[in-house]
Amino acid sequence: MKKRLLALTLVTAMAASLAGCGGGAKETTAAPTEAKTEAAAPAETKAEAAPEASGDKAAAPEIVLKYAELNSDDNINTRVGYEFAKYVDEMSNGRIKIEVYSASTLGDEKTCLNALQMGGGTVDMYRGNTNSLSDYGFKKLNMFGLPFIFTSREGMWKVLENEELGQAFLSEGSEVGAGMVGVFYMDEGARNLFTTKEIKGLSDIKSMKIRVPETQLMMDTMKALGAEPTPISYSELYSSLQSGVVDGAENGYPGYSSNKFYEVAPYYLLSGHTFSPGVVLMAEAKWNALSPEDQQILRDAGQKASDWNKEAIDAEEVALRKELEGKGVTIIDMTDEDKAAAQAACEPVWAGYTEGIEDLLNKMVEIQK
């Protein structure tokens, strides 16, 4: 009886040991799958998530803000958004998280700006262009979108970093009741014209249907240059060029390249008609809900993102020009005569958007000399 009991005990022990080995095998096989998933994540996503990986269990962020961007992940405007998110995470020790939604995931420009005006929630922050703000009551910030207002990249940053001009203008959304607060600026590069039909200079765009953002300022600018402005959502632009709904559009090197517009519109005229900066806006209700300390974190992180942008944009444009020419794009430089004619044609546009703030316009012009 004792021998049979001992044998039964040994069999039970061996079964338990084998069961333990089987559980360990399952845990081991799961690990490579997790590692593979992490390796496949975009670099920006990994950078944003990295601080949460420290320690045994990362604390959930106290504040999560949805940041909308129209362009794809490889566009420099979107990459500035990811840099901003990274700096906010670092400077808040993970308390504040910026979730970047690229490629119009949260809607087109009007949808995003309207969401900010309504207090956020679906969109809390949005990288807009200053030439798109006139329809929301902005006048000062909207001046940055005037055609040929900036003589160069250096001139633009002189104005943006001026306390009386650029920095003071960030609060204009609150002053005019637009329900938005400016956080920081970014350099999107000069906006140029591109077409599906062959052109050799600015005079060739006369009567062409040129897509513009859904704003009055850009419509007036294209009219002044002799084109037929056609407002269309950015997300519909590629198909509109492809189908002939429009003959062309306008955008900087980064947007033209990352959205592959060159595939259907391979003529790129360096018109430089606007050098309007991007501005990261936040729903005023969301901004006011933050402590002064957290507001300062967003401002400081925005400044760091701007600095990164300034370092990257020049080299980006040089590389993109070379890459586009290699893909068969015809890049046309503007003649001095064309530039002078275009500036003269756009002078009435300035007058229509600066009534009552002519002194600020004169300061903008003077500070660039």
mmCIF file of C-alpha atoms in Angstrom:
data_model
loop_
_atom_site.group_PDB
_atom_site.id
_atom_site.type_symbol
_atom_site.label_atom_id
_atom_site.label_comp_id
_atom_site.label_asym_id
_atom_site.label_seq_id
_atom_site.Cartn_x
_atom_site.Cartn_y
_atom_site.Cartn_z
ATOM 1 C CA MET A 1 0.000 0.000 0.000
ATOM 2 C CA LYS A 2 2.828 2.369 0.882
ATOM 3 C CA LYS A 3 4.574 1.608 -2.469
ATOM 4 C CA ARG A 4 1.357 2.321 -4.424
ATOM 5 C CA LEU A 5 0.849 5.597 -2.501
ATOM 6 C CA LEU A 6 4.458 6.646 -3.188
ATOM 7 C CA ALA A 7 4.075 5.862 -6.913
ATOM 8 C CA LEU A 8 0.863 7.905 -7.088
ATOM 9 C CA THR A 9 2.584 10.839 -5.385
ATOM 10 C CA LEU A 10 5.479 10.746 -7.907
ATOM 11 C CA VAL A 11 3.087 10.661 -10.899
ATOM 12 C CA THR A 12 1.137 13.648 -9.514
ATOM 13 C CA ALA A 13 4.347 15.625 -8.965
ATOM 14 C CA MET A 14 5.589 14.899 -12.509
ATOM 15 C CA ALA A 15 2.230 16.034 -14.002
ATOM 16 C CA ALA A 16 2.350 19.285 -12.065
ATOM 17 C CA SER A 17 5.934 19.876 -13.230
ATOM 18 C CA LEU A 18 4.961 19.318 -16.889
ATOM 19 C CA ALA A 19 1.984 21.703 -16.539
ATOM 20 C CA GLY A 20 4.326 24.396 -15.176
ATOM 21 C CA CYS A 21 6.632 23.980 -18.177
ATOM 22 C CA GLY A 22 3.683 24.377 -20.590
ATOM 23 C CA GLY A 23 2.606 27.742 -18.984
ATOM 24 C CA GLY A 24 6.158 29.077 -19.272
ATOM 25 C CA ALA A 25 6.233 28.188 -22.980
ATOM 26 C CA LYS A 26 3.082 30.237 -23.663
ATOM 27 C CA GLU A 27 4.523 33.365 -21.992
ATOM 28 C CA THR A 28 7.765 32.989 -23.963
ATOM 29 C CA THR A 29 6.016 32.736 -27.349
ATOM 30 C CA ALA A 30 3.908 35.879 -26.685
ATOM 31 C CA ALA A 31 6.938 38.144 -26.125
ATOM 32 C CA PRO A 32 8.225 38.345 -29.733
ATOM 33 C CA THR A 33 4.745 39.440 -30.947
ATOM 34 C CA GLU A 34 4.753 42.422 -28.567
ATOM 35 C CA ALA A 35 8.319 43.312 -29.537
ATOM 36 C CA LYS A 36 7.430 43.170 -33.231
ATOM 37 C CA THR A 37 4.419 45.471 -32.733
ATOM 38 C CA GLU A 38 6.554 48.047 -30.940
ATOM 39 C CA ALA A 39 9.244 47.957 -33.628
ATOM 40 C CA ALA A 40 6.657 48.575 -36.352
ATOM 41 C CA ALA A 41 5.318 51.771 -34.717
ATOM 42 C CA PRO A 42 6.263 55.103 -36.333
ATOM 43 C CA ALA A 43 9.248 56.869 -34.767
ATOM 44 C CA GLU A 44 7.053 59.793 -33.701
ATOM 45 C CA THR A 45 4.593 57.517 -31.948
ATOM 46 C CA LYS A 46 7.402 55.726 -30.126
ATOM 47 C CA ALA A 47 8.942 59.035 -29.066
ATOM 48 C CA GLU A 48 5.603 60.211 -27.737
ATOM 49 C CA ALA A 49 5.014 56.964 -25.867
ATOM 50 C CA ALA A 50 8.565 56.551 -24.532
ATOM 51 C CA PRO A 51 8.133 58.439 -21.223
ATOM 52 C CA GLU A 52 5.195 56.170 -20.323
ATOM 53 C CA ALA A 53 7.400 53.090 -20.584
ATOM 54 C CA SER A 54 9.594 54.065 -17.623
ATOM 55 C CA GLY A 55 8.888 52.410 -14.307
ATOM 56 C CA ASP A 56 6.714 49.394 -13.612
ATOM 57 C CA LYS A 57 3.480 51.118 -14.610
ATOM 58 C CA ALA A 58 3.179 54.587 -16.127
ATOM 59 C CA ALA A 59 0.590 56.936 -14.673
ATOM 60 C CA ALA A 60 -2.187 57.982 -17.050
ATOM 61 C CA PRO A 61 -1.910 61.600 -18.215
ATOM 62 C CA GLU A 62 -4.094 64.102 -16.370
ATOM 63 C CA ILE A 63 -4.802 66.152 -19.518
ATOM 64 C CA VAL A 64 -5.223 64.808 -23.068
ATOM 65 C CA LEU A 65 -5.542 67.254 -25.984
ATOM 66 C CA LYS A 66 -6.459 66.330 -29.572
ATOM 67 C CA TYR A 67 -4.234 68.109 -32.121
ATOM 68 C CA ALA A 68 -5.461 68.156 -35.742
ATOM 69 C CA GLU A 69 -3.281 68.421 -38.861
ATOM 70 C CA LEU A 70 -4.326 68.233 -42.517
ATOM 71 C CA ASN A 71 -1.063 66.806 -43.865
ATOM 72 C CA SER A 72 0.407 63.300 -43.684
ATOM 73 C CA ASP A 73 3.049 62.170 -41.204
ATOM 74 C CA ASP A 74 6.027 62.834 -43.478
ATOM 75 C CA ASN A 75 5.108 66.515 -43.953
ATOM 76 C CA ILE A 76 7.210 68.963 -41.956
ATOM 77 C CA ASN A 77 4.098 70.670 -40.544
ATOM 78 C CA THR A 78 2.976 67.360 -39.052
ATOM 79 C CA ARG A 79 6.474 66.610 -37.780
ATOM 80 C CA VAL A 80 6.478 69.941 -35.936
ATOM 81 C CA GLY A 81 3.259 68.752 -34.262
ATOM 82 C CA TYR A 82 4.967 65.560 -33.132
ATOM 83 C CA GLU A 83 7.941 67.540 -31.812
ATOM 84 C CA PHE A 84 5.549 69.763 -29.882
ATOM 85 C CA ALA A 85 3.825 66.686 -28.400
ATOM 86 C CA LYS A 86 7.202 65.272 -27.347
ATOM 87 C CA TYR A 87 8.291 68.508 -25.657
ATOM 88 C CA VAL A 88 4.964 68.842 -23.813
ATOM 89 C CA ASP A 89 5.294 65.283 -22.549
ATOM 90 C CA GLU A 90 8.838 65.910 -21.325
ATOM 91 C CA MET A 91 8.146 69.282 -19.738
ATOM 92 C CA SER A 92 4.990 68.110 -17.948
ATOM 93 C CA ASN A 93 6.538 64.806 -16.814
ATOM 94 C CA GLY A 94 3.814 62.958 -18.681
ATOM 95 C CA ARG A 95 0.892 64.852 -17.082
ATOM 96 C CA ILE A 96 -0.152 66.431 -20.397
ATOM 97 C CA LYS A 97 -0.484 64.355 -23.562
ATOM 98 C CA ILE A 98 -0.900 65.808 -27.058
ATOM 99 C CA GLU A 99 -2.501 63.317 -29.450
ATOM 100 C CA VAL A 100 -1.597 64.229 -33.038
ATOM 101 C CA TYR A 101 -4.186 63.296 -35.673
ATOM 102 C CA SER A 102 -2.692 63.762 -39.154
ATOM 103 C CA ALA A 103 -4.025 63.514 -42.732
ATOM 104 C CA SER A 104 -7.353 65.301 -42.022
ATOM 105 C CA THR A 105 -8.425 62.490 -39.674
ATOM 106 C CA LEU A 106 -10.449 64.964 -37.588
ATOM 107 C CA GLY A 107 -11.877 66.841 -40.562
ATOM 108 C CA ASP A 108 -11.029 69.604 -43.021
ATOM 109 C CA GLU A 109 -9.913 73.112 -42.088
ATOM 110 C CA LYS A 110 -13.372 74.599 -41.556
ATOM 111 C CA THR A 111 -14.438 71.609 -39.462
ATOM 112 C CA CYS A 112 -11.382 71.975 -37.213
ATOM 113 C CA LEU A 113 -11.669 75.752 -36.809
ATOM 114 C CA ASN A 114 -15.393 75.468 -36.073
ATOM 115 C CA ALA A 115 -14.647 72.803 -33.451
ATOM 116 C CA LEU A 116 -12.196 75.151 -31.720
ATOM 117 C CA GLN A 117 -14.747 77.942 -31.820
ATOM 118 C CA MET A 118 -17.297 75.651 -30.153
ATOM 119 C CA GLY A 119 -14.944 74.924 -27.243
ATOM 120 C CA GLY A 120 -12.983 71.863 -28.369
ATOM 121 C CA GLY A 121 -13.566 68.238 -27.520
ATOM 122 C CA THR A 122 -13.519 66.737 -31.003
ATOM 123 C CA VAL A 123 -10.551 69.036 -31.813
ATOM 124 C CA ASP A 124 -8.656 70.874 -29.063
ATOM 125 C CA MET A 125 -5.714 72.202 -31.081
ATOM 126 C CA TYR A 126 -5.247 72.810 -34.794
ATOM 127 C CA ARG A 127 -2.370 73.939 -37.002
ATOM 128 C CA GLY A 128 -3.999 76.510 -39.228
ATOM 129 C CA ASN A 129 -2.596 78.999 -41.680
ATOM 130 C CA THR A 130 -2.920 82.691 -40.912
ATOM 131 C CA ASN A 131 -4.465 83.335 -44.329
ATOM 132 C CA SER A 132 -7.490 81.259 -43.258
ATOM 133 C CA LEU A 133 -8.602 83.348 -40.295
ATOM 134 C CA SER A 134 -10.367 86.365 -41.780
ATOM 135 C CA ASP A 135 -13.709 84.559 -41.792
ATOM 136 C CA TYR A 136 -13.453 84.157 -38.000
ATOM 137 C CA GLY A 137 -13.014 87.834 -37.180
ATOM 138 C CA PHE A 138 -9.208 87.958 -37.124
ATOM 139 C CA LYS A 139 -7.618 91.072 -38.643
ATOM 140 C CA LYS A 140 -4.133 91.307 -37.166
ATOM 141 C CA LEU A 141 -3.155 87.661 -37.609
ATOM 142 C CA ASN A 142 -4.813 87.657 -41.006
ATOM 143 C CA MET A 143 -2.319 90.311 -42.178
ATOM 144 C CA PHE A 144 0.356 87.608 -42.190
ATOM 145 C CA GLY A 145 -1.514 85.984 -45.082
ATOM 146 C CA LEU A 146 -1.483 89.081 -47.288
ATOM 147 C CA PRO A 147 0.214 88.443 -50.645
ATOM 148 C CA PHE A 148 3.885 89.437 -50.695
ATOM 149 C CA ILE A 149 3.723 90.933 -47.173
ATOM 150 C CA PHE A 150 6.958 89.150 -46.213
ATOM 151 C CA THR A 151 10.090 89.763 -48.253
ATOM 152 C CA SER A 152 11.910 86.675 -46.954
ATOM 153 C CA ARG A 153 11.930 83.939 -44.329
ATOM 154 C CA GLU A 154 14.167 86.099 -42.131
ATOM 155 C CA GLY A 155 11.762 89.031 -42.468
ATOM 156 C CA MET A 156 8.823 86.867 -41.454
ATOM 157 C CA TRP A 157 10.517 85.678 -38.260
ATOM 158 C CA LYS A 158 11.507 89.240 -37.353
ATOM 159 C CA VAL A 159 7.801 90.085 -37.305
ATOM 160 C CA LEU A 160 6.643 86.874 -35.592
ATOM 161 C CA GLU A 161 9.150 87.218 -32.762
ATOM 162 C CA ASN A 162 8.440 90.916 -32.207
ATOM 163 C CA GLU A 163 6.630 91.464 -28.885
ATOM 164 C CA GLU A 164 4.390 94.239 -30.213
ATOM 165 C CA LEU A 165 3.471 92.443 -33.413
ATOM 166 C CA GLY A 166 3.684 88.657 -33.704
ATOM 167 C CA GLN A 167 3.686 87.729 -30.037
ATOM 168 C CA ALA A 168 0.909 90.171 -29.149
ATOM 169 C CA PHE A 169 -1.227 88.903 -32.021
ATOM 170 C CA LEU A 170 -1.433 85.391 -30.507
ATOM 171 C CA SER A 171 -4.143 86.630 -28.129
ATOM 172 C CA GLU A 172 -6.274 88.211 -30.879
ATOM 173 C CA GLY A 173 -8.703 85.279 -30.993
ATOM 174 C CA SER A 174 -9.813 86.064 -27.435
ATOM 175 C CA GLU A 175 -10.057 89.790 -28.161
ATOM 176 C CA VAL A 176 -12.373 89.371 -31.162
ATOM 177 C CA GLY A 177 -14.500 86.598 -29.643
ATOM 178 C CA ALA A 178 -13.327 83.867 -32.022
ATOM 179 C CA GLY A 179 -13.001 81.355 -29.177
ATOM 180 C CA MET A 180 -9.392 80.475 -30.041
ATOM 181 C CA VAL A 181 -5.977 81.228 -28.550
ATOM 182 C CA GLY A 182 -2.732 81.208 -30.512
ATOM 183 C CA VAL A 183 -0.005 79.110 -28.901
ATOM 184 C CA PHE A 184 2.948 79.300 -31.330
ATOM 185 C CA TYR A 185 3.935 79.891 -34.949
ATOM 186 C CA MET A 186 5.588 77.663 -37.504
ATOM 187 C CA ASP A 187 7.224 78.198 -40.880
ATOM 188 C CA GLU A 188 5.342 76.346 -43.621
ATOM 189 C CA GLY A 189 7.436 77.843 -46.404
ATOM 190 C CA ALA A 190 6.322 80.094 -49.236
ATOM 191 C CA ARG A 191 3.186 79.027 -51.078
ATOM 192 C CA ASN A 192 3.645 78.472 -54.806
ATOM 193 C CA LEU A 193 1.373 77.666 -57.727
ATOM 194 C CA PHE A 194 1.197 74.275 -59.442
ATOM 195 C CA THR A 195 -0.835 73.223 -62.466
ATOM 196 C CA THR A 196 -1.905 70.240 -64.518
ATOM 197 C CA LYS A 197 -1.309 72.183 -67.754
ATOM 198 C CA GLU A 198 2.060 73.413 -68.935
ATOM 199 C CA ILE A 199 2.917 76.963 -67.881
ATOM 200 C CA LYS A 200 6.037 79.072 -68.319
ATOM 201 C CA GLY A 201 5.225 82.050 -66.127
ATOM 202 C CA LEU A 202 2.632 83.802 -64.003
ATOM 203 C CA SER A 203 0.688 85.200 -66.978
ATOM 204 C CA ASP A 204 -0.184 81.636 -68.025
ATOM 205 C CA ILE A 205 -2.474 81.085 -65.027
ATOM 206 C CA LYS A 206 -4.964 83.711 -66.175
ATOM 207 C CA SER A 207 -8.495 82.274 -66.207
ATOM 208 C CA MET A 208 -7.258 78.930 -64.852
ATOM 209 C CA LYS A 209 -9.370 77.336 -62.111
ATOM 210 C CA ILE A 210 -7.032 77.394 -59.110
ATOM 211 C CA ARG A 211 -8.024 75.621 -55.919
ATOM 212 C CA VAL A 212 -7.753 77.791 -52.798
ATOM 213 C CA PRO A 213 -8.586 77.201 -49.128
ATOM 214 C CA GLU A 214 -12.144 78.148 -48.248
ATOM 215 C CA THR A 215 -11.218 81.717 -47.230
ATOM 216 C CA GLN A 216 -11.986 85.098 -48.748
ATOM 217 C CA LEU A 217 -8.385 86.353 -48.552
ATOM 218 C CA MET A 218 -7.011 83.569 -50.739
ATOM 219 C CA MET A 219 -9.879 83.988 -53.190
ATOM 220 C CA ASP A 220 -9.118 87.709 -53.468
ATOM 221 C CA THR A 221 -5.404 86.991 -53.935
ATOM 222 C CA MET A 222 -5.991 84.565 -56.801
ATOM 223 C CA LYS A 223 -8.448 86.965 -58.449
ATOM 224 C CA ALA A 224 -5.828 89.726 -58.276
ATOM 225 C CA LEU A 225 -3.354 87.403 -60.033
ATOM 226 C CA GLY A 226 -5.849 86.768 -62.820
ATOM 227 C CA ALA A 227 -6.917 83.221 -61.901
ATOM 228 C CA GLU A 228 -10.369 81.842 -61.169
ATOM 229 C CA PRO A 229 -10.313 80.856 -57.459
ATOM 230 C CA THR A 230 -12.128 77.630 -56.650
ATOM 231 C CA PRO A 231 -12.587 76.738 -52.945
ATOM 232 C CA ILE A 232 -12.278 72.979 -52.393
ATOM 233 C CA SER A 233 -11.522 70.918 -49.294
ATOM 234 C CA TYR A 234 -7.846 69.959 -49.047
ATOM 235 C CA SER A 235 -8.713 66.277 -48.738
ATOM 236 C CA GLU A 236 -10.445 66.431 -52.143
ATOM 237 C CA LEU A 237 -7.684 68.291 -53.971
ATOM 238 C CA TYR A 238 -5.810 65.338 -55.519
ATOM 239 C CA SER A 239 -8.941 63.866 -57.101
ATOM 240 C CA SER A 240 -10.071 67.334 -58.232
ATOM 241 C CA LEU A 241 -6.768 67.866 -60.057
ATOM 242 C CA GLN A 242 -6.928 64.375 -61.515
ATOM 243 C CA SER A 243 -10.489 64.757 -62.817
ATOM 244 C CA GLY A 244 -10.048 68.316 -64.134
ATOM 245 C CA VAL A 245 -12.390 69.987 -61.648
ATOM 246 C CA VAL A 246 -9.511 72.440 -61.124
ATOM 247 C CA ASP A 247 -6.483 73.252 -63.270
ATOM 248 C CA GLY A 248 -4.133 73.840 -60.364
ATOM 249 C CA ALA A 249 -3.668 74.864 -56.760
ATOM 250 C CA GLU A 250 -1.106 76.485 -54.480
ATOM 251 C CA ASN A 251 1.000 75.126 -51.634
ATOM 252 C CA GLY A 252 4.540 75.051 -50.321
ATOM 253 C CA TYR A 253 7.142 72.431 -51.237
ATOM 254 C CA PRO A 254 6.292 70.158 -48.251
ATOM 255 C CA GLY A 255 2.555 69.955 -48.962
ATOM 256 C CA TYR A 256 3.049 69.585 -52.720
ATOM 257 C CA SER A 257 5.473 66.712 -52.205
ATOM 258 C CA SER A 258 3.990 64.778 -49.282
ATOM 259 C CA ASN A 259 0.516 64.731 -50.846
ATOM 260 C CA LYS A 260 1.960 63.643 -54.229
ATOM 261 C CA PHE A 261 0.209 66.443 -56.106
ATOM 262 C CA TYR A 262 3.115 66.343 -58.578
ATOM 263 C CA GLU A 263 1.691 63.092 -59.956
ATOM 264 C CA VAL A 264 -1.269 64.980 -61.458
ATOM 265 C CA ALA A 265 0.053 68.573 -61.544
ATOM 266 C CA PRO A 266 3.738 68.458 -62.550
ATOM 267 C CA TYR A 267 4.287 72.195 -63.257
ATOM 268 C CA TYR A 268 5.444 74.107 -60.172
ATOM 269 C CA LEU A 269 5.785 77.896 -60.384
ATOM 270 C CA LEU A 270 7.790 79.526 -57.576
ATOM 271 C CA SER A 271 5.327 82.410 -57.249
ATOM 272 C CA GLY A 272 5.885 82.871 -53.507
ATOM 273 C CA HIS A 273 2.613 84.822 -53.455
ATOM 274 C CA THR A 274 2.210 84.251 -49.740
ATOM 275 C CA PHE A 275 4.739 83.409 -47.059
ATOM 276 C CA SER A 276 2.099 83.197 -44.393
ATOM 277 C CA PRO A 277 3.120 81.278 -41.282
ATOM 278 C CA GLY A 278 1.207 78.472 -39.671
ATOM 279 C CA VAL A 279 -0.233 79.142 -36.227
ATOM 280 C CA VAL A 280 -1.157 76.477 -33.701
ATOM 281 C CA LEU A 281 -4.501 77.458 -32.226
ATOM 282 C CA MET A 282 -6.257 76.067 -29.163
ATOM 283 C CA ALA A 283 -9.906 76.183 -28.145
ATOM 284 C CA GLU A 284 -10.142 79.092 -25.706
ATOM 285 C CA ALA A 285 -12.368 77.106 -23.325
ATOM 286 C CA LYS A 286 -9.703 74.384 -23.106
ATOM 287 C CA TRP A 287 -6.937 76.961 -22.673
ATOM 288 C CA ASN A 288 -8.771 78.743 -19.856
ATOM 289 C CA ALA A 289 -9.290 75.420 -18.061
ATOM 290 C CA LEU A 290 -5.500 75.010 -17.738
ATOM 291 C CA SER A 291 -3.500 76.380 -14.824
ATOM 292 C CA PRO A 292 -1.134 79.277 -15.619
ATOM 293 C CA GLU A 293 1.747 76.831 -15.115
ATOM 294 C CA ASP A 294 0.347 74.405 -17.699
ATOM 295 C CA GLN A 295 -0.352 77.235 -20.137
ATOM 296 C CA GLN A 296 3.307 78.200 -19.828
ATOM 297 C CA ILE A 297 4.370 74.607 -20.521
ATOM 298 C CA LEU A 298 2.451 74.701 -23.813
ATOM 299 C CA ARG A 299 3.996 78.068 -24.712
ATOM 300 C CA ASP A 300 7.533 76.884 -23.881
ATOM 301 C CA ALA A 301 7.065 73.586 -25.736
ATOM 302 C CA GLY A 302 5.713 75.547 -28.690
ATOM 303 C CA GLN A 303 8.808 77.747 -28.718
ATOM 304 C CA LYS A 304 11.026 74.663 -28.790
ATOM 305 C CA ALA A 305 8.970 73.208 -31.652
ATOM 306 C CA SER A 306 9.329 76.518 -33.550
ATOM 307 C CA ASP A 307 13.090 76.422 -33.044
ATOM 308 C CA TRP A 308 13.215 72.865 -34.403
ATOM 309 C CA ASN A 309 11.106 73.976 -37.377
ATOM 310 C CA LYS A 310 13.438 76.890 -38.181
ATOM 311 C CA GLU A 311 16.442 74.576 -38.233
ATOM 312 C CA ALA A 312 14.756 71.985 -40.464
ATOM 313 C CA ILE A 313 12.814 73.953 -43.083
ATOM 314 C CA ASP A 314 15.658 75.315 -45.259
ATOM 315 C CA ALA A 315 17.356 71.962 -45.781
ATOM 316 C CA GLU A 316 13.941 70.358 -46.295
ATOM 317 C CA GLU A 317 13.084 72.654 -49.197
ATOM 318 C CA VAL A 318 16.476 72.219 -50.892
ATOM 319 C CA ALA A 319 16.139 68.443 -50.692
ATOM 320 C CA LEU A 320 12.524 68.503 -51.898
ATOM 321 C CA ARG A 321 13.355 70.601 -54.960
ATOM 322 C CA LYS A 322 16.059 68.155 -55.983
ATOM 323 C CA GLU A 323 13.774 65.179 -55.338
ATOM 324 C CA LEU A 324 10.873 66.668 -57.296
ATOM 325 C CA GLU A 325 13.054 67.547 -60.278
ATOM 326 C CA GLY A 326 14.264 63.945 -60.230
ATOM 327 C CA LYS A 327 10.636 62.828 -60.528
ATOM 328 C CA GLY A 328 10.104 64.904 -63.629
ATOM 329 C CA VAL A 329 8.506 68.009 -62.116
ATOM 330 C CA THR A 330 9.059 71.199 -64.108
ATOM 331 C CA ILE A 331 10.020 73.902 -61.583
ATOM 332 C CA ILE A 332 9.714 77.441 -62.932
ATOM 333 C CA ASP A 333 11.458 80.384 -61.262
ATOM 334 C CA MET A 334 9.659 83.728 -61.333
ATOM 335 C CA THR A 335 11.274 86.506 -63.351
ATOM 336 C CA ASP A 336 11.833 89.900 -61.706
ATOM 337 C CA GLU A 337 9.261 91.375 -64.097
ATOM 338 C CA ASP A 338 6.653 88.802 -63.060
ATOM 339 C CA LYS A 339 7.327 89.445 -59.375
ATOM 340 C CA ALA A 340 6.956 93.202 -59.770
ATOM 341 C CA ALA A 341 3.742 92.791 -61.779
ATOM 342 C CA ALA A 342 2.289 90.354 -59.223
ATOM 343 C CA GLN A 343 3.075 92.636 -56.286
ATOM 344 C CA ALA A 344 1.489 95.602 -58.038
ATOM 345 C CA ALA A 345 -1.619 93.564 -58.880
ATOM 346 C CA CYS A 346 -2.026 92.521 -55.219
ATOM 347 C CA GLU A 347 -1.730 96.000 -53.667
ATOM 348 C CA PRO A 348 -5.535 96.482 -53.611
ATOM 349 C CA VAL A 349 -5.826 93.249 -51.581
ATOM 350 C CA TRP A 350 -3.711 94.826 -48.813
ATOM 351 C CA ALA A 351 -6.028 97.826 -48.642
ATOM 352 C CA GLY A 352 -9.104 95.643 -48.277
ATOM 353 C CA TYR A 353 -7.787 93.822 -45.192
ATOM 354 C CA THR A 354 -5.941 96.513 -43.227
ATOM 355 C CA GLU A 355 -8.511 99.250 -42.708
ATOM 356 C CA GLY A 356 -8.038 100.707 -39.229
ATOM 357 C CA ILE A 357 -4.761 98.877 -38.594
ATOM 358 C CA GLU A 358 -2.583 100.570 -41.192
ATOM 359 C CA ASP A 359 -0.079 101.525 -38.467
ATOM 360 C CA LEU A 360 0.547 97.847 -37.715
ATOM 361 C CA LEU A 361 0.957 97.102 -41.419
ATOM 362 C CA ASN A 362 3.536 99.887 -41.728
ATOM 363 C CA LYS A 363 5.448 98.501 -38.724
ATOM 364 C CA MET A 364 5.476 95.043 -40.299
ATOM 365 C CA VAL A 365 6.945 96.460 -43.483
ATOM 366 C CA GLU A 366 9.459 98.666 -41.639
ATOM 367 C CA ILE A 367 10.779 95.960 -39.311
ATOM 368 C CA GLN A 368 11.818 93.817 -42.295
ATOM 369 C CA LYS A 369 14.087 96.489 -43.808
#
